[in-house]
GROMACS .gro file of C-alpha atoms in nm:
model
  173
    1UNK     CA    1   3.707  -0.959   0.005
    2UNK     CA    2   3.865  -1.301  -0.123
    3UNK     CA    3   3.861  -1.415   0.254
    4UNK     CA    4   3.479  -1.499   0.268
    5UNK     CA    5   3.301  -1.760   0.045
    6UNK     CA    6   2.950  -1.734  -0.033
    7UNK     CA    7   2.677  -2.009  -0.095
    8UNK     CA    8   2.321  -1.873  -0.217
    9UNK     CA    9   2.076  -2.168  -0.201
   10UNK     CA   10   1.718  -2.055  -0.335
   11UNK     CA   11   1.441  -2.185  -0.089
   12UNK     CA   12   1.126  -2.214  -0.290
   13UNK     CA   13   0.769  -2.297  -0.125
   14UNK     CA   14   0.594  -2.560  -0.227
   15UNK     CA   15   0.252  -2.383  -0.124
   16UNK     CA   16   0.173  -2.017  -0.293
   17UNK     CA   17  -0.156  -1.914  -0.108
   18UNK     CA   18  -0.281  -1.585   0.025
   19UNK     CA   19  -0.592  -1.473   0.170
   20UNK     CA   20  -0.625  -1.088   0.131
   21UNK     CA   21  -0.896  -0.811   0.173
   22UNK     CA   22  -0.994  -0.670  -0.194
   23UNK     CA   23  -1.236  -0.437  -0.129
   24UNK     CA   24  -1.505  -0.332   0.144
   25UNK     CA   25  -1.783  -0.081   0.096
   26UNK     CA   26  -2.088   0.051   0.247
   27UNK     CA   27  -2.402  -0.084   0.091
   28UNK     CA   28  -2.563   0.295   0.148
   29UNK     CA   29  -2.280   0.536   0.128
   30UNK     CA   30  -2.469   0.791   0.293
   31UNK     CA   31  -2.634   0.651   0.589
   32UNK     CA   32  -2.928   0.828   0.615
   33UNK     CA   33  -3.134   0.975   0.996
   34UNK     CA   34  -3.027   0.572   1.086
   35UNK     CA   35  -3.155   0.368   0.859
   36UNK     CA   36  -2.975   0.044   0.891
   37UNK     CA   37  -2.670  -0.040   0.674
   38UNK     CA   38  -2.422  -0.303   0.608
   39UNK     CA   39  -2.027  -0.355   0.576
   40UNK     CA   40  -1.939  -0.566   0.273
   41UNK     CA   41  -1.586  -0.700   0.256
   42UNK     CA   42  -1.483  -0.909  -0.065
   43UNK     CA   43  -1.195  -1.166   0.032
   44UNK     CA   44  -0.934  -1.301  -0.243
   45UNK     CA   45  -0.823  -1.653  -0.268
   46UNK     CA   46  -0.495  -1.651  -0.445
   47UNK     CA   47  -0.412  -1.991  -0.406
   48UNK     CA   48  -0.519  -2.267  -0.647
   49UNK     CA   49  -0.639  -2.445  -0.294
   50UNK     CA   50  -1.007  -2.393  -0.165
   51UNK     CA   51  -0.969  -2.244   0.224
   52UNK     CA   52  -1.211  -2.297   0.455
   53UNK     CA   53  -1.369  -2.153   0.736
   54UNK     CA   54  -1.126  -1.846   0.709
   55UNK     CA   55  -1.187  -1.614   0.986
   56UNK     CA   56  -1.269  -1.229   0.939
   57UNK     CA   57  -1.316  -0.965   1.240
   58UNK     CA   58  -1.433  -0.621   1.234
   59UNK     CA   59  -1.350  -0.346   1.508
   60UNK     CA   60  -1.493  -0.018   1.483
   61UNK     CA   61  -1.356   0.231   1.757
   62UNK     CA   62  -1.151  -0.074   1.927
   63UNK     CA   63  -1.473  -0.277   1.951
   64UNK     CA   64  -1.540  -0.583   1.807
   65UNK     CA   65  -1.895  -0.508   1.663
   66UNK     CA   66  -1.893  -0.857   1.411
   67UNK     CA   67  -1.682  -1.170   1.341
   68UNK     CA   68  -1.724  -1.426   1.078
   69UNK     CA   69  -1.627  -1.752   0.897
   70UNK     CA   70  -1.600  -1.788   0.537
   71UNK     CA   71  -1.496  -2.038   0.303
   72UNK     CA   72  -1.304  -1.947   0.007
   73UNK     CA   73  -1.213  -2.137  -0.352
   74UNK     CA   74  -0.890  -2.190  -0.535
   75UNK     CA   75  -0.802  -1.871  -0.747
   76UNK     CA   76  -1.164  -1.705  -0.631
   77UNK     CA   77  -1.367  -1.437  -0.457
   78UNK     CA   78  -1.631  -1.456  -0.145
   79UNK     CA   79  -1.785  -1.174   0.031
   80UNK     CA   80  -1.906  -1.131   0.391
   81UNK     CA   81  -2.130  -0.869   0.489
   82UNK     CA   82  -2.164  -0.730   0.858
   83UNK     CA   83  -2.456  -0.516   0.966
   84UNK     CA   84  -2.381  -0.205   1.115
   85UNK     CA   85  -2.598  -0.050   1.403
   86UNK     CA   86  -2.785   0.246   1.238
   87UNK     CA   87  -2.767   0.462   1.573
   88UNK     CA   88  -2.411   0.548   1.447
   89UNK     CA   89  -2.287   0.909   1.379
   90UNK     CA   90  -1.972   1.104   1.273
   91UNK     CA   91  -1.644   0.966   1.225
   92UNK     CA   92  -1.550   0.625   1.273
   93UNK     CA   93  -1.209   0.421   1.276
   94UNK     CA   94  -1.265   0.041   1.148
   95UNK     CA   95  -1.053  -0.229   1.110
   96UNK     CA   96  -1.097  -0.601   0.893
   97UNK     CA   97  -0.849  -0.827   0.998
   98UNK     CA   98  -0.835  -1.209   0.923
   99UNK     CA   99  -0.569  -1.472   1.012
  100UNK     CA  100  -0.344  -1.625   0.678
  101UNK     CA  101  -0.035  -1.749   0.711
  102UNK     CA  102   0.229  -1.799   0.618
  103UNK     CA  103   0.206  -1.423   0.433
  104UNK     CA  104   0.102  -1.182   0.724
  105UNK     CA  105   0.105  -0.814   0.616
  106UNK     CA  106  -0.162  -0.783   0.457
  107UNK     CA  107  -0.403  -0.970   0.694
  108UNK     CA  108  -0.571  -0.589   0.852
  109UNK     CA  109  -0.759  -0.352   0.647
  110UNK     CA  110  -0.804  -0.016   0.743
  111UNK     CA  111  -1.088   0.241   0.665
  112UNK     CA  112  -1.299   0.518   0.784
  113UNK     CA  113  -1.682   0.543   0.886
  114UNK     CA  114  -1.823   0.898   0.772
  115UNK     CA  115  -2.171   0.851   0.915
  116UNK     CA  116  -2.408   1.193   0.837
  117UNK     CA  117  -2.757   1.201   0.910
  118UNK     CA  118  -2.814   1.471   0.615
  119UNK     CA  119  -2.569   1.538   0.329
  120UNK     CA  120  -2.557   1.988   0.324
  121UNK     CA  121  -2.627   2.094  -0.032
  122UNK     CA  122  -2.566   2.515  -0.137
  123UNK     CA  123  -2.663   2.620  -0.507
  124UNK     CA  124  -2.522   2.915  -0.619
  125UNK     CA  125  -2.822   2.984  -0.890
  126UNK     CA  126  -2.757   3.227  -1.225
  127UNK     CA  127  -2.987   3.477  -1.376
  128UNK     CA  128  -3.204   3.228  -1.511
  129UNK     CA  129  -3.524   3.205  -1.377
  130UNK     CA  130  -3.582   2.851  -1.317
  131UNK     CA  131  -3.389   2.531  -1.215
  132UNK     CA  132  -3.418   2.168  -1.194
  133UNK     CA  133  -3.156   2.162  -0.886
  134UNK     CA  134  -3.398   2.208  -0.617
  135UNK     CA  135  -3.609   1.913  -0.749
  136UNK     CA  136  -3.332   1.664  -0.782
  137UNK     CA  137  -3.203   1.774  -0.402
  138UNK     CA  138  -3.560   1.797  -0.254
  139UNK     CA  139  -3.557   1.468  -0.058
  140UNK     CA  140  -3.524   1.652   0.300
  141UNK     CA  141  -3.460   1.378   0.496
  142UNK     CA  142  -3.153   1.265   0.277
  143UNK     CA  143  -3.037   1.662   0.170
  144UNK     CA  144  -3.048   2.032   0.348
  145UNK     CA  145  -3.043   2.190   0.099
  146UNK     CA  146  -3.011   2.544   0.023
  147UNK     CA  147  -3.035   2.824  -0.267
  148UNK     CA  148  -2.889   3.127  -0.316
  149UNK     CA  149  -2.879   3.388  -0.561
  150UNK     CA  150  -2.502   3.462  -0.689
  151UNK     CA  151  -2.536   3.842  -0.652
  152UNK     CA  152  -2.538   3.759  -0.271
  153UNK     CA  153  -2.373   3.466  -0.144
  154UNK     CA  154  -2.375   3.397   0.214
  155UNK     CA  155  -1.989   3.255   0.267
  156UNK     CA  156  -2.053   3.093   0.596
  157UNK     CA  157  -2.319   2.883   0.431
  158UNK     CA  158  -2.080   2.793   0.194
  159UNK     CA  159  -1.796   2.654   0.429
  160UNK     CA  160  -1.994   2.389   0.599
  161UNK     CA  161  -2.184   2.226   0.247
  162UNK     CA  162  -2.043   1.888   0.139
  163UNK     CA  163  -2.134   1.966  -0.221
  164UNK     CA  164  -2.155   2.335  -0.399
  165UNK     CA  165  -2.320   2.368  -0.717
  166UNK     CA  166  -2.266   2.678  -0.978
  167UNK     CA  167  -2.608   2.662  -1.148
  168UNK     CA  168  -2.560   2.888  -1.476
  169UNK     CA  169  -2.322   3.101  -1.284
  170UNK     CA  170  -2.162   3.382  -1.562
  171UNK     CA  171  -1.950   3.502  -1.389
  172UNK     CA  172  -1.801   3.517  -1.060
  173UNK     CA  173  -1.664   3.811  -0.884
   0.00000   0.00000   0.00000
């Protein structure tokens, strides 16, 4: 349309700095009959600035269970870790959020708490005679573990294990 007259005028910032959530993991991954554990969130400086006393909050179930202040350098990394109460089971909804501007979107992390007191092992054994699964899960109070022979499985068993191993398993029918 030769009625309207355009202008583009490119704003540019003079400040290029973000604050964003890299990574977070458990420091035990299977939290064990409540031993204690800890949250550890590693925060990325992309600016060529140092930030200070950045701010970083974690919910879990709409609860604030921990808050803290970090600094941060230019173009670098810095981790907080929060301790997490060791009475906790099941499934768990968390959230990391922090306050940057002027770039907001990425300021909340989301992730899941899978809390089990015992990780449910099945091993579907062979017709071999002996096996080195049943030493390598035989730490009770981490695995239940049980063994079955492959000529006859119990299915139901099978359904609720987190991990199934075929131990020298020919064939299966």
């Amino acid at each position: 349309d030769t009625t309207f007259s355009f202008s583009l005028i490119p704003f540019r910032s003079n400040v290029q700095s973000n604050v964003f959530i890299d990574t977070a993991y458990m420091e035990n991954p299977f939290a064990v009959g409540g031993e204690p554990n800890a949250l550890t969130v590693r925060l990325y400086n992309d600016g060529k600035e140092d930030r200070r006393q950045i701010n970083l909050r974690l919910v879990i179930d709409d609860l604030q269970v921990g808050t803290s202040n970090t600094d941060i350098p230019g173009n670098g990394v810095a981790e907080v870790s929060f301790s997490l109460s060791p009475g906790m089971q099941g499934i768990h909804k968390a959230t990391l959020s922090l306050a940057d501007a002027p770039i907001s979107f990425d300021n909340e992390f989301y992730l899941v708490l899978n809390f089990t007191s015992r990780i449910r092992v099945v091993s579907i054994e062979g017709n071999t005679g002996t096996s080195v699964i049943p030493t390598i899960f035989g730490n009770s109070k981490l695995f239940d573990f049980d063994s079955q022979s492959f000529t006859n499985i119990d299915y139901s068993v099978i359904s609720k294990a987190d991990l199934l191993i075929l131990d020298e398993v020919s064939r299966l029918d």
